[in-house]
């Protein structure tokens, strides 16, 4: 009977999910007069930077809050022809993996570096959900500075969550897979052969360099989301897991059987001790580590071959499972670090666990047996309490500084505010529609700034002008400064937003880089000034040392290229002024443009396939005479003996056409 009820609940919720939830009808949701709270006058700055994941676009976008104005799309895991990311010779290595060049991924979560549990503004991290990787973005340049791949992992979803002094980022695998030497096993042998792993990525104190410190080998469940402990729970990590049924097919039914799945509590300080004591096992693997070098304006790609694995089924006091109703998604720790909120997608309550009770349960061995060799703490022994009747389909929870939690409900399309200690629902507002994540500035840290909660919605039917079969995804900003949440603005987003984070503009704004200093440019093919511009042939490789400055290239006439040549345009932007990039594009190139920042060198590879004279030009409207910023390159037949020549400002004599 119980099982039948479960199936019924699943069916009801699945049906509700398909019709995209209970849509609030009619109203725009904005009360008169409240929209001006989102108004930032022309020429004025926003109060917060909002970094938003781009989902299946693979990128991250940066908006202002509360205006919702889009400032920048940062290319991370996907090629971006607008900025030449993944097209320039310098940036191609950033997208290399152990599988080769991967031009796309699925970025779900963002995370900021922290010091003492507060956002410090230095770096932003993002996860690749498909080919498991984590990226670090330098907040000074708004550019992806480093990408590390994760071996023994398949689908890096519970990532990249961070500890309160940026000791580690975690990356838990969504899909369990066979790991180890023999991976050619029947899918039906899931229960015997499939394993999940969680990677702990260390972050260099000064420069943020990422390295895989260790991995935990875990039962074959799906790890979904995660949060680090804070304050008293610093040293611990909490992960939601579903599919504790270990189904290998039709998960929508087969992974919804059990009444409770788990939250996994990980004592990473303990793991560190075991690591020091030499209890880790070194495994031979292959994974990419790619890093951008600011001096050479070039990425380096390397393959690393070793990782250390700890087995918590043997090293008993690293991991503990806590039962959590039902297919939990979000797993969020409150600012005090005492409370851990599990959000079961199919659960009728929100369970709140207590860190101190978890510690006591472990001390008292208040267990309900084991799962995959890991102790299972009794539900009641870990539980602080349950929020009753909160809504349908809880997904994620963020916090303000006053002891309140804000939980998103996908199925009932709403945000519900409740008090963490008392577990009382205080307020609810509709979202338009089917909210996924939500975000309060600093709402996942020890110091939330409160003020707003931003909803990231999956569906926007009827909110925007139609654009064919697909409509924009969107964000909605709610003012949470009063007792009642108040919708103040909708704005469309790029890709599908999953998680996002915000921080006060003051943490980044004055440190933001304005130019790259030309005299510090260590690119091997830099052109320091126009006099150094030249073209050099090395066999069939032709290196063009080109400079760009308002409003010409040097050289801008090149002859003596032959079919079969590979031409490398190394373009240095000589400008030393803020916001004066130059672009570079060649007719017919099987490539994107370059967009070269002041003081930077970028390289476009071009293999001409037809004889002719090809124009190239600057693509970025840089000056009044931008339209004049152009040149020609002549390509002759393979056997031609035309010498290689180049020039700028050499105007042909009136009669030169006669020769
Ligand atoms: S998820 S909409 Cu990929 Cu973070 Cu919950
Ligand atoms: Cu340089 Cu337009």
Short mmCIF file of C-alpha atoms in Angstrom, two decimals, residues 312-613:
data_model
loop_
_atom_site.label_atom_id
_atom_site.label_comp_id
_atom_site.label_asym_id
_atom_site.label_seq_id
_atom_site.Cartn_x
_atom_site.Cartn_y
_atom_site.Cartn_z
CA UNK A 312 35.25 5.70 3.29
CA UNK A 313 33.85 2.16 3.49
CA UNK A 314 37.23 1.21 4.98
CA UNK A 315 38.15 4.53 6.62
CA UNK A 316 34.95 4.51 8.62
CA UNK A 317 34.78 7.94 10.20
CA UNK A 318 34.91 10.15 7.09
CA UNK A 319 31.36 9.70 5.79
CA UNK A 320 27.85 9.28 7.22
CA UNK A 321 24.53 8.98 5.46
CA UNK A 322 21.49 10.81 6.82
CA UNK A 323 18.07 9.70 5.50
CA UNK A 324 16.31 12.53 3.69
CA UNK A 325 12.82 12.44 2.15
CA UNK A 326 12.48 11.96 -0.97
CA UNK A 327 14.81 12.36 -3.98
CA UNK A 328 16.53 15.37 -2.41
CA UNK A 329 17.84 18.10 -4.70
CA UNK A 330 19.12 21.13 -2.79
CA UNK A 331 21.20 20.67 0.33
CA UNK A 332 21.90 24.01 1.98
CA UNK A 333 23.59 25.09 5.20
CA UNK A 334 22.36 28.20 6.97
CA UNK A 335 24.63 31.17 7.88
CA UNK A 336 25.12 29.91 11.46
CA UNK A 337 26.37 26.56 10.20
CA UNK A 338 24.07 24.69 12.60
CA UNK A 339 21.24 23.87 10.19
CA UNK A 340 21.28 21.81 7.02
CA UNK A 341 18.20 22.00 4.82
CA UNK A 342 17.35 19.09 2.51
CA UNK A 343 14.85 19.69 -0.28
CA UNK A 344 13.19 16.49 -1.48
CA UNK A 345 11.71 17.05 -4.95
CA UNK A 346 8.93 14.61 -4.13
CA UNK A 347 8.70 15.32 -0.40
CA UNK A 348 5.75 16.90 1.38
CA UNK A 349 7.95 18.46 4.09
CA UNK A 350 11.30 20.24 4.29
CA UNK A 351 13.54 18.47 6.78
CA UNK A 352 16.05 20.62 8.66
CA UNK A 353 18.97 18.76 10.20
CA UNK A 354 21.01 19.94 13.14
CA UNK A 355 24.79 19.79 13.00
CA UNK A 356 25.13 19.40 16.76
CA UNK A 357 22.59 16.55 16.76
CA UNK A 358 24.49 14.87 13.93
CA UNK A 359 27.65 15.07 16.04
CA UNK A 360 25.84 13.61 19.03
CA UNK A 361 24.34 10.83 16.91
CA UNK A 362 27.82 9.90 15.71
CA UNK A 363 29.19 9.94 19.27
CA UNK A 364 26.26 7.76 20.44
CA UNK A 365 26.44 5.53 17.35
CA UNK A 366 22.76 6.18 16.80
CA UNK A 367 22.76 4.29 13.51
CA UNK A 368 20.28 2.44 11.35
CA UNK A 369 22.74 0.00 9.81
CA UNK A 370 24.93 0.81 6.84
CA UNK A 371 24.54 1.69 3.17
CA UNK A 372 27.42 0.62 0.95
CA UNK A 373 29.65 0.22 4.00
CA UNK A 374 28.85 3.70 5.34
CA UNK A 375 26.91 4.20 8.61
CA UNK A 376 23.37 5.54 8.29
CA UNK A 377 22.44 7.93 11.09
CA UNK A 378 18.87 7.59 12.40
CA UNK A 379 16.63 10.22 10.80
CA UNK A 380 15.21 11.43 14.13
CA UNK A 381 18.67 11.62 15.70
CA UNK A 382 19.86 14.10 13.09
CA UNK A 383 16.64 16.03 12.64
CA UNK A 384 16.04 19.51 14.03
CA UNK A 385 12.51 19.48 12.64
CA UNK A 386 10.36 19.60 9.51
CA UNK A 387 8.64 22.50 7.82
CA UNK A 388 5.08 21.27 7.30
CA UNK A 389 3.13 21.90 4.08
CA UNK A 390 5.69 24.24 2.57
CA UNK A 391 4.68 23.81 -1.10
CA UNK A 392 5.18 21.38 -3.99
CA UNK A 393 8.54 20.33 -5.36
CA UNK A 394 11.07 22.13 -3.13
CA UNK A 395 14.44 22.57 -4.86
CA UNK A 396 16.80 25.07 -3.27
CA UNK A 397 17.14 27.24 -0.17
CA UNK A 398 19.01 30.47 0.51
CA UNK A 399 19.15 32.60 3.64
CA UNK A 400 19.05 36.18 4.83
CA UNK A 401 20.92 37.59 7.83
CA UNK A 402 17.86 37.47 10.10
CA UNK A 403 17.36 33.73 10.50
CA UNK A 404 15.01 33.32 7.54
CA UNK A 405 15.19 30.83 4.72
CA UNK A 406 13.84 31.19 1.17
CA UNK A 407 12.98 27.96 -0.62
CA UNK A 408 12.15 27.62 -4.33
CA UNK A 409 9.25 25.37 -5.38
CA UNK A 410 9.32 24.19 -8.97
CA UNK A 411 5.93 22.54 -9.10
CA UNK A 412 3.92 25.14 -7.20
CA UNK A 413 5.98 27.97 -8.81
CA UNK A 414 6.70 29.99 -5.72
CA UNK A 415 9.24 31.18 -3.21
CA UNK A 416 8.41 30.41 0.40
CA UNK A 417 9.98 32.32 3.27
CA UNK A 418 10.24 30.49 6.57
CA UNK A 419 12.00 30.82 9.87
CA UNK A 420 14.88 28.38 10.26
CA UNK A 421 14.69 27.84 14.01
CA UNK A 422 10.90 27.83 14.37
CA UNK A 423 10.24 26.09 11.03
CA UNK A 424 7.27 28.39 10.48
CA UNK A 425 6.17 29.52 7.03
CA UNK A 426 6.13 33.34 7.02
CA UNK A 427 5.33 34.37 3.47
CA UNK A 428 4.98 33.04 -0.07
CA UNK A 429 5.10 34.71 -3.49
CA UNK A 430 4.43 33.30 -6.95
CA UNK A 431 7.19 33.06 -9.54
CA UNK A 432 6.56 33.18 -13.30
CA UNK A 433 7.13 30.21 -13.77
CA UNK A 434 8.66 27.03 -12.46
CA UNK A 435 11.56 28.41 -10.49
CA UNK A 436 14.74 26.36 -10.23
CA UNK A 437 17.45 27.98 -8.15
CA UNK A 438 17.14 31.20 -6.23
CA UNK A 439 19.81 33.47 -4.87
CA UNK A 440 20.18 36.06 -2.12
CA UNK A 441 23.37 38.17 -2.28
CA UNK A 442 25.75 36.27 0.00
CA UNK A 443 22.84 33.93 0.80
CA UNK A 444 25.03 30.81 0.86
CA UNK A 445 27.70 32.34 3.12
CA UNK A 446 28.09 33.35 6.76
CA UNK A 447 27.29 36.92 5.78
CA UNK A 448 24.21 37.34 3.61
CA UNK A 449 23.57 40.91 2.47
CA UNK A 450 19.89 40.12 2.15
CA UNK A 451 17.91 42.85 0.40
CA UNK A 452 16.90 40.79 -2.64
CA UNK A 453 16.07 37.26 -3.59
CA UNK A 454 16.40 36.49 -7.27
CA UNK A 455 14.39 33.67 -8.82
CA UNK A 456 15.79 31.80 -11.84
CA UNK A 457 12.87 30.44 -13.81
CA UNK A 458 12.70 27.62 -16.32
CA UNK A 459 9.52 28.72 -18.06
CA UNK A 460 8.23 32.16 -19.09
CA UNK A 461 5.10 31.43 -21.14
CA UNK A 462 3.14 34.69 -21.56
CA UNK A 463 5.73 36.91 -19.83
CA UNK A 464 7.60 38.04 -22.96
CA UNK A 465 6.97 38.55 -26.65
CA UNK A 466 6.91 35.15 -28.39
CA UNK A 467 10.10 34.15 -30.20
CA UNK A 468 9.12 30.95 -31.97
CA UNK A 469 8.96 27.58 -30.21
CA UNK A 470 11.44 28.54 -27.52
CA UNK A 471 10.94 31.39 -25.11
CA UNK A 472 13.56 33.08 -23.03
CA UNK A 473 14.36 31.86 -19.55
CA UNK A 474 14.30 34.56 -16.97
CA UNK A 475 15.19 35.95 -13.60
CA UNK A 476 12.91 37.81 -11.24
CA UNK A 477 14.00 40.11 -8.45
CA UNK A 478 12.06 40.31 -5.20
CA UNK A 479 12.67 42.91 -2.53
CA UNK A 480 13.01 41.05 0.79
CA UNK A 481 13.81 44.03 3.01
CA UNK A 482 10.30 44.03 4.52
CA UNK A 483 8.16 41.28 6.02
CA UNK A 484 6.54 40.53 2.69
CA UNK A 485 8.49 39.61 -0.42
CA UNK A 486 7.75 41.96 -3.27
CA UNK A 487 8.39 41.34 -6.98
CA UNK A 488 10.18 44.35 -8.49
CA UNK A 489 11.55 43.20 -11.86
CA UNK A 490 11.70 40.44 -14.51
CA UNK A 491 14.63 40.18 -16.88
CA UNK A 492 15.53 37.60 -19.56
CA UNK A 493 18.69 35.55 -19.13
CA UNK A 494 21.16 33.88 -21.43
CA UNK A 495 21.05 30.10 -21.80
CA UNK A 496 19.23 28.40 -18.97
CA UNK A 497 20.13 29.95 -15.64
CA UNK A 498 20.71 27.47 -12.85
CA UNK A 499 22.47 28.84 -9.83
CA UNK A 500 23.75 32.39 -9.50
CA UNK A 501 25.51 34.48 -6.92
CA UNK A 502 25.78 38.16 -6.17
CA UNK A 503 28.25 40.31 -4.35
CA UNK A 504 28.49 44.04 -3.63
CA UNK A 505 30.00 45.90 -6.59
CA UNK A 506 32.62 47.38 -4.24
CA UNK A 507 34.35 43.97 -4.00
CA UNK A 508 35.25 44.01 -7.69
CA UNK A 509 34.70 47.39 -9.30
CA UNK A 510 37.90 49.23 -8.34
CA UNK A 511 40.11 46.19 -8.93
CA UNK A 512 38.78 45.51 -12.40
CA UNK A 513 41.63 45.53 -14.93
CA UNK A 514 41.55 48.37 -17.46
CA UNK A 515 44.38 47.44 -19.83
CA UNK A 516 47.17 44.92 -20.23
CA UNK A 517 50.48 46.75 -19.97
CA UNK A 518 52.21 46.52 -23.32
CA UNK A 519 55.70 46.63 -21.79
CA UNK A 520 54.80 43.52 -19.77
CA UNK A 521 53.54 41.56 -22.76
CA UNK A 522 55.63 38.34 -22.93
CA UNK A 523 53.83 36.77 -25.88
CA UNK A 524 56.48 35.11 -28.10
CA UNK A 525 54.99 36.79 -31.19
CA UNK A 526 54.35 40.24 -29.70
CA UNK A 527 54.79 43.34 -31.86
CA UNK A 528 55.84 46.05 -29.41
CA UNK A 529 55.47 48.92 -31.86
CA UNK A 530 54.63 49.51 -35.46
CA UNK A 531 58.33 49.50 -36.43
CA UNK A 532 58.57 45.87 -35.32
CA UNK A 533 55.73 44.75 -37.57
CA UNK A 534 56.97 42.11 -40.00
CA UNK A 535 56.15 38.90 -41.84
CA UNK A 536 58.41 35.88 -41.41
CA UNK A 537 58.29 32.66 -43.39
CA UNK A 538 59.33 29.38 -41.74
CA UNK A 539 58.78 26.69 -44.38
CA UNK A 540 55.06 26.72 -45.12
CA UNK A 541 54.28 28.59 -41.93
CA UNK A 542 54.00 32.33 -42.26
CA UNK A 543 54.02 34.42 -39.08
CA UNK A 544 52.54 37.88 -39.41
CA UNK A 545 53.69 40.15 -36.57
CA UNK A 546 50.91 42.68 -36.83
CA UNK A 547 50.07 45.73 -34.75
CA UNK A 548 46.75 47.47 -34.46
CA UNK A 549 46.13 51.03 -33.31
CA UNK A 550 43.42 53.56 -34.16
CA UNK A 551 42.86 53.29 -37.08
CA UNK A 552 45.16 50.97 -39.01
CA UNK A 553 46.98 47.65 -39.00
CA UNK A 554 50.69 47.31 -39.69
CA UNK A 555 51.42 45.75 -42.09
CA UNK A 556 48.25 46.26 -44.08
CA UNK A 557 49.50 45.04 -47.47
CA UNK A 558 51.00 41.54 -47.60
CA UNK A 559 52.03 39.60 -50.70
CA UNK A 560 53.89 36.37 -51.35
CA UNK A 561 51.57 33.97 -49.55
CA UNK A 562 51.16 30.71 -51.47
CA UNK A 563 48.54 27.99 -51.44
CA UNK A 564 49.65 25.37 -48.93
CA UNK A 565 50.82 28.03 -46.47
CA UNK A 566 49.52 28.25 -42.93
CA UNK A 567 49.26 31.90 -42.00
CA UNK A 568 49.36 32.98 -38.37
CA UNK A 569 48.21 36.55 -37.75
CA UNK A 570 49.67 37.51 -34.38
CA UNK A 571 47.86 40.76 -33.73
CA UNK A 572 49.05 43.03 -30.93
CA UNK A 573 46.74 45.80 -29.85
CA UNK A 574 49.07 48.73 -29.10
CA UNK A 575 46.40 50.81 -27.38
CA UNK A 576 46.93 51.62 -23.71
CA UNK A 577 43.52 53.05 -23.15
CA UNK A 578 40.55 51.51 -21.34
CA UNK A 579 37.82 49.97 -23.50
CA UNK A 580 39.62 50.13 -26.84
CA UNK A 581 39.79 46.58 -28.14
CA UNK A 582 40.43 46.03 -31.84
CA UNK A 583 38.94 43.14 -33.75
CA UNK A 584 40.45 41.15 -36.60
CA UNK A 585 38.79 39.04 -39.29
CA UNK A 586 39.84 37.69 -42.70
CA UNK A 587 37.44 36.96 -45.53
CA UNK A 588 36.57 33.26 -45.83
CA UNK A 589 38.64 32.17 -42.82
CA UNK A 590 37.31 28.93 -41.29
CA UNK A 591 37.54 30.63 -37.96
CA UNK A 592 35.97 33.32 -35.79
CA UNK A 593 37.20 36.86 -35.29
CA UNK A 594 39.76 37.90 -32.76
CA UNK A 595 38.87 40.53 -30.20
CA UNK A 596 42.15 41.85 -28.85
CA UNK A 597 42.28 43.82 -25.61
CA UNK A 598 44.58 46.84 -25.18
CA UNK A 599 48.15 45.58 -24.74
CA UNK A 600 47.27 42.01 -25.67
CA UNK A 601 48.43 39.71 -28.47
CA UNK A 602 46.09 37.19 -30.10
CA UNK A 603 46.62 34.78 -32.97
CA UNK A 604 44.29 33.80 -35.79
CA UNK A 605 45.26 30.81 -37.89
CA UNK A 606 44.29 30.98 -41.55
CA UNK A 607 44.87 28.39 -44.27
CA UNK A 608 43.89 30.01 -47.59
CA UNK A 609 42.35 27.60 -50.08
CA UNK A 610 41.99 29.79 -53.16
CA UNK A 611 44.22 32.19 -55.05
CA UNK A 612 43.18 35.81 -54.70
CA UNK A 613 43.42 39.01 -52.74
#
